[in-house]
């Protein structure tokens, strides 16, 4: 099967900081590095590293050929990434020593994806394939609806969080992934408990406190502890988790097993500096078991 990802593609400019700047403050960085990133890209690379077949749908600008080439090197199908006139998206990421971050994104081409690109790509999809979307691109609602009509398993990673964006795709979702703060914000915005949402599977990630899987069909609720590690950079850990969960499901794993493997991948990711380029592969996870 295939994972179809309507997803962002960014150049990540990552700055190491002793502490994150406050409002109106200027703080010097201690390091600077560049990575391939974007929540969508990170998820595509994670799923590919977890041995899934992944087709990324997105756009880069005239300056973005490198990003497409790198995704291809990482085993992602890039045939449905367009090169358009808008500049490639980028992110300015400040990471403090304890691993927390602040991110500014410039959307650029990520919010100008030609709609026909999506329909052309999904014309190749098959019933039972997975479709993943996040909130860094245009065309989310049309794509989710198309996915639902085609019988795909439609998943939404609600980041960067916007309650209205979640509301708009909610009728088409089979699967929702969000963090604990976002879950609380969504409950407040909708006036509905997360467990009452019309979505079959919901995962709430809680950083060092692990994750929770709510299956609304059976009414079950399962907690997954996080592996204890010394985090140096949490950027992209949530995306790695999502990519691994989807890859596990795509490969036929039960949800609990897919989540457990994804927790391990995310626990390795937070010990590394960077984004898509440093996402762990299955061998890294196997090495943890030794
Ligand atoms: O989740 C991390 C990602 O958020 C970064 O790669 C950055 O590009 C932003 O999209």
Coordinates of C-alpha atoms and ligand atoms in Angstrom, one line a residue:
X1 CA 0.0 0.0 0.0
X2 CA 1.0 3.7 -0.2
X3 CA 1.0 6.6 2.1
X4 CA 0.0 9.8 0.3
X5 CA 1.2 12.9 2.0
X6 CA 0.0 16.4 1.1
X7 CA 2.8 18.1 3.0
X8 CA 5.0 21.1 3.5
X9 CA 8.6 21.2 2.3
X10 CA 10.9 23.7 4.1
X11 CA 14.5 24.7 4.4
X12 CA 15.0 24.7 8.2
X13 CA 17.5 27.2 9.5
X14 CA 18.2 25.9 13.0
X15 CA 19.8 28.1 15.6
X16 CA 21.2 26.7 18.9
X17 CA 20.4 29.1 21.8
X18 CA 21.3 29.1 25.5
X19 CA 17.7 30.2 26.0
X20 CA 14.8 31.2 23.7
X21 CA 14.3 34.9 23.1
X22 CA 11.5 36.7 24.8
X23 CA 9.2 39.3 23.3
X24 CA 11.2 42.3 22.0
X25 CA 14.5 40.7 22.9
X26 CA 17.6 40.1 20.9
X27 CA 19.6 37.0 21.8
X28 CA 22.8 35.6 20.1
X29 CA 22.7 32.1 18.8
X30 CA 25.5 29.7 19.7
X31 CA 25.3 27.6 16.4
X32 CA 23.6 27.6 13.1
X33 CA 22.8 24.6 10.8
X34 CA 20.6 24.0 7.8
X35 CA 18.3 20.9 7.3
X36 CA 15.6 19.6 5.1
X37 CA 12.3 20.1 7.0
X38 CA 8.7 21.0 7.1
X39 CA 6.2 18.9 9.1
X40 CA 5.0 17.2 5.9
X41 CA 8.5 16.4 4.7
X42 CA 9.6 15.1 8.1
X43 CA 6.6 12.7 8.1
X44 CA 7.3 11.5 4.6
X45 CA 11.0 10.8 5.5
X46 CA 10.0 9.1 8.8
X47 CA 7.5 6.8 7.0
X48 CA 10.1 6.0 4.3
X49 CA 12.7 5.2 7.0
X50 CA 10.2 2.9 8.6
X51 CA 10.0 1.0 5.3
X52 CA 6.7 2.4 3.9
X53 CA 6.1 3.4 0.3
X54 CA 5.5 7.2 0.5
X55 CA 4.4 9.6 -2.2
X56 CA 4.7 13.2 -1.2
X57 CA 2.4 15.8 -2.8
X58 CA 3.6 19.4 -2.5
X59 CA 5.4 22.3 -4.1
X60 CA 8.8 24.0 -4.0
X61 CA 9.9 27.2 -5.7
X62 CA 12.5 27.8 -8.4
X63 CA 15.1 27.6 -5.6
X64 CA 13.8 24.2 -4.3
X65 CA 15.2 21.6 -6.6
X66 CA 17.6 20.5 -3.9
X67 CA 14.7 19.6 -1.5
X68 CA 13.0 17.4 -4.1
X69 CA 16.3 15.7 -4.9
X70 CA 17.0 15.0 -1.2
X71 CA 13.5 13.6 -0.6
X72 CA 14.1 11.3 -3.6
X73 CA 17.5 10.2 -2.0
X74 CA 15.6 9.4 1.1
X75 CA 13.3 7.0 -0.7
X76 CA 10.2 9.2 -1.1
X77 CA 8.3 9.3 -4.4
X78 CA 8.6 12.9 -5.6
X79 CA 6.7 12.7 -8.9
X80 CA 3.9 14.8 -7.5
X81 CA 6.1 17.7 -6.1
X82 CA 5.7 20.7 -8.4
X83 CA 8.2 23.4 -9.0
X84 CA 6.2 26.7 -9.0
X85 CA 6.9 30.4 -9.0
X86 CA 6.4 31.0 -5.3
X87 CA 9.6 30.6 -3.2
X88 CA 10.3 27.4 -1.3
X89 CA 9.0 27.5 2.3
X90 CA 11.4 27.9 5.1
X91 CA 11.5 27.8 8.9
X92 CA 13.5 29.7 11.4
X93 CA 13.9 27.3 14.3
X94 CA 15.4 28.4 17.7
X95 CA 16.4 25.5 19.9
X96 CA 17.4 25.9 23.5
X97 CA 19.8 23.6 25.4
X98 CA 17.0 21.6 27.1
X99 CA 15.7 20.9 23.6
X100 CA 12.5 23.1 23.5
X101 CA 12.0 25.2 20.4
X102 CA 10.3 28.2 18.8
X103 CA 9.5 28.1 15.1
X104 CA 8.6 30.7 12.6
X105 CA 7.5 29.4 9.2
X106 CA 7.4 31.2 5.9
X107 CA 4.9 29.1 3.9
X108 CA 5.8 30.2 0.3
X109 CA 5.1 27.4 -2.1
X110 CA 3.5 25.2 0.6
X111 CA 0.4 27.4 0.5
X112 CA 0.3 27.6 -3.3
X113 CA 0.1 23.9 -4.3
X114 CA -1.9 23.6 -7.5
X115 CA -5.1 21.7 -6.7
X116 CA -4.8 19.6 -9.9
X117 CA -1.6 18.3 -8.5
X118 CA -3.5 16.6 -5.7
X119 CA -6.2 15.2 -8.0
X120 CA -3.6 13.8 -10.4
X121 CA -1.7 12.2 -7.6
X122 CA -4.7 10.7 -5.9
X123 CA -5.9 9.3 -9.2
X124 CA -3.2 6.7 -8.6
X125 CA -4.3 5.9 -5.0
X126 CA -6.0 2.6 -4.1
X127 CA -8.7 1.9 -1.6
X128 CA -7.0 1.2 1.8
X129 CA -4.1 3.5 1.1
X130 CA -3.4 6.1 3.8
X131 CA -3.6 9.9 3.2
X132 CA -1.9 12.2 5.7
X133 CA -2.3 16.0 5.9
X134 CA -1.0 18.7 8.3
X135 CA -1.8 22.4 8.7
X136 CA 1.1 23.8 6.6
X137 CA -0.4 23.6 3.1
X138 CA -3.4 24.9 1.1
X139 CA -6.0 22.5 -0.3
X140 CA -6.5 20.5 3.0
X141 CA -10.3 20.3 2.9
X142 CA -10.6 19.3 -0.8
X143 CA -7.9 16.8 -0.4
X144 CA -9.4 15.2 2.8
X145 CA -12.8 15.0 1.1
X146 CA -11.2 13.5 -2.0
X147 CA -9.4 10.9 0.1
X148 CA -12.5 10.0 2.0
X149 CA -14.5 9.5 -1.3
X150 CA -11.7 7.3 -2.7
X151 CA -11.9 5.1 0.4
X152 CA -8.5 6.1 1.7
X153 CA -7.7 6.1 5.5
X154 CA -7.6 9.8 6.1
X155 CA -5.3 11.1 8.9
X156 CA -4.7 14.7 10.1
X157 CA -1.8 15.8 12.2
X158 CA -3.2 19.0 13.8
X159 CA 0.0 21.0 13.6
X160 CA 0.5 24.0 13.6
X161 CA -2.7 23.9 15.6
X162 CA -5.7 25.9 14.4
X163 CA -9.1 24.8 15.7
X164 CA -10.9 26.0 12.6
X165 CA -8.6 24.1 10.3
X166 CA -9.3 20.9 12.3
X167 CA -13.0 21.6 12.3
X168 CA -13.0 22.0 8.5
X169 CA -11.4 18.5 7.9
X170 CA -13.1 16.7 10.8
X171 CA -16.0 15.2 8.7
X172 CA -13.5 13.3 6.5
X173 CA -11.1 12.0 9.1
X174 CA -10.5 8.4 10.3
X175 CA -7.5 9.3 12.4
X176 CA -6.4 12.4 14.3
X177 CA -3.0 13.0 15.9
X178 CA -2.5 16.0 18.2
X179 CA -0.6 16.9 21.3
X180 CA -2.0 17.4 24.8
X181 CA -2.2 21.2 24.6
X182 CA -3.9 21.0 21.2
X183 CA -6.3 18.4 22.5
X184 CA -7.3 20.8 25.3
X185 CA -7.7 23.7 22.8
X186 CA -9.8 21.6 20.5
X187 CA -12.1 20.5 23.3
X188 CA -12.6 24.1 24.3
X189 CA -13.2 25.3 20.7
X190 CA -15.7 22.5 19.9
X191 CA -17.3 22.2 23.3
X192 CA -16.9 18.4 22.9
X193 CA -14.7 15.9 24.7
X194 CA -11.9 14.5 22.5
X195 CA -13.3 11.0 23.0
X196 CA -16.7 12.2 21.5
X197 CA -15.2 13.4 18.2
X198 CA -16.5 11.6 15.1
X199 CA -13.1 10.2 14.4
X200 CA -12.3 6.5 14.9
X201 CA -8.7 6.7 16.1
X202 CA -7.2 9.6 18.0
X203 CA -3.7 9.8 19.4
X204 CA -2.8 12.5 21.9
X205 CA 1.0 12.9 22.3
X206 CA 2.4 14.1 25.6
X207 CA 6.1 14.5 25.1
X208 CA 8.1 12.9 28.0
X209 CA 4.8 11.6 29.4
X210 CA 4.2 9.3 26.4
X211 CA 1.0 9.1 24.4
X212 CA -2.6 8.0 24.6
X213 CA -4.6 6.2 22.0
X214 CA -8.4 6.6 22.0
X215 CA -10.4 4.3 19.9
X216 CA -13.9 5.9 19.8
X217 CA -15.4 2.9 18.1
X218 CA -14.7 0.5 21.0
X219 CA -14.5 3.3 23.7
X220 CA -11.0 2.0 24.7
X221 CA -8.2 4.3 25.9
X222 CA -4.6 3.0 26.1
X223 CA -1.6 4.8 27.5
X224 CA 1.9 4.4 26.1
X225 CA 4.9 5.4 28.3
X226 CA 7.8 7.3 26.8
X227 CA 11.4 5.9 26.9
X228 CA 13.5 8.1 29.2
X229 CA 16.2 10.0 27.3
X230 CA 18.2 13.2 27.6
X231 CA 16.5 15.4 25.0
X232 CA 18.7 17.9 23.1
X233 CA 16.2 18.9 20.4
X234 CA 12.5 18.1 20.2
X235 CA 12.1 19.6 16.7
X236 CA 10.5 17.1 14.4
X237 CA 10.0 14.4 17.1
X238 CA 6.2 14.7 16.7
X239 CA 6.5 14.4 12.9
X240 CA 8.7 11.4 13.3
X241 CA 6.2 9.8 15.6
X242 CA 3.4 10.4 13.1
X243 CA 5.4 9.0 10.1
X244 CA 6.3 5.9 12.0
X245 CA 2.7 5.2 13.3
X246 CA 1.4 5.5 9.7
X247 CA 4.2 3.3 8.3
X248 CA 3.4 0.7 11.0
X249 CA -0.3 0.7 10.1
X250 CA 0.5 0.6 6.4
X251 CA 2.7 -2.5 7.0
X252 CA -0.2 -4.2 8.8
X253 CA 0.8 -3.7 12.4
X254 CA -2.0 -3.4 15.1
X255 CA -2.3 0.2 16.3
X256 CA -0.6 -0.5 19.7
X257 CA 2.4 -2.0 18.0
X258 CA 2.7 0.9 15.5
X259 CA 2.5 3.4 18.4
X260 CA 5.1 1.6 20.5
X261 CA 7.6 1.6 17.6
X262 CA 6.8 5.2 16.8
X263 CA 7.5 6.1 20.5
X264 CA 11.0 4.5 20.1
X265 CA 11.7 6.5 16.9
X266 CA 10.6 9.7 18.6
X267 CA 12.8 9.0 21.6
X268 CA 15.8 8.6 19.4
X269 CA 14.9 11.7 17.4
X270 CA 14.9 14.0 20.5
X271 CA 18.5 13.0 21.1
X272 CA 19.6 14.4 17.7
X273 CA 20.0 17.9 16.4
X274 CA 18.1 18.6 13.2
X275 CA 15.0 17.6 11.3
X276 CA 14.4 15.4 8.2
X277 CA 18.0 14.5 7.6
X278 CA 18.5 12.9 11.0
X279 CA 15.3 10.9 11.4
X280 CA 16.1 7.4 12.7
X281 CA 15.6 4.3 10.6
X282 CA 14.5 0.8 11.5
X283 CA 18.1 -0.2 12.2
X284 CA 18.4 2.5 14.8
X285 CA 15.3 1.2 16.5
X286 CA 16.5 -2.4 16.4
X287 CA 19.8 -1.3 18.0
X288 CA 17.9 -0.1 21.0
X289 CA 16.6 -3.6 21.6
X290 CA 20.2 -5.1 21.8
Ligands
LIG1 O1 7.8 20.1 13.3 C1 9.1 20.6 12.9 C2 9.0 21.3 11.6 O2 8.1 22.5 11.8 C3 10.2 21.9 11.1 O3 10.9 21.0 10.2 C4 9.8 23.2 10.4 O4 10.1 23.2 9.0 C5 8.4 23.4 10.7 O5 7.5 23.1 9.7

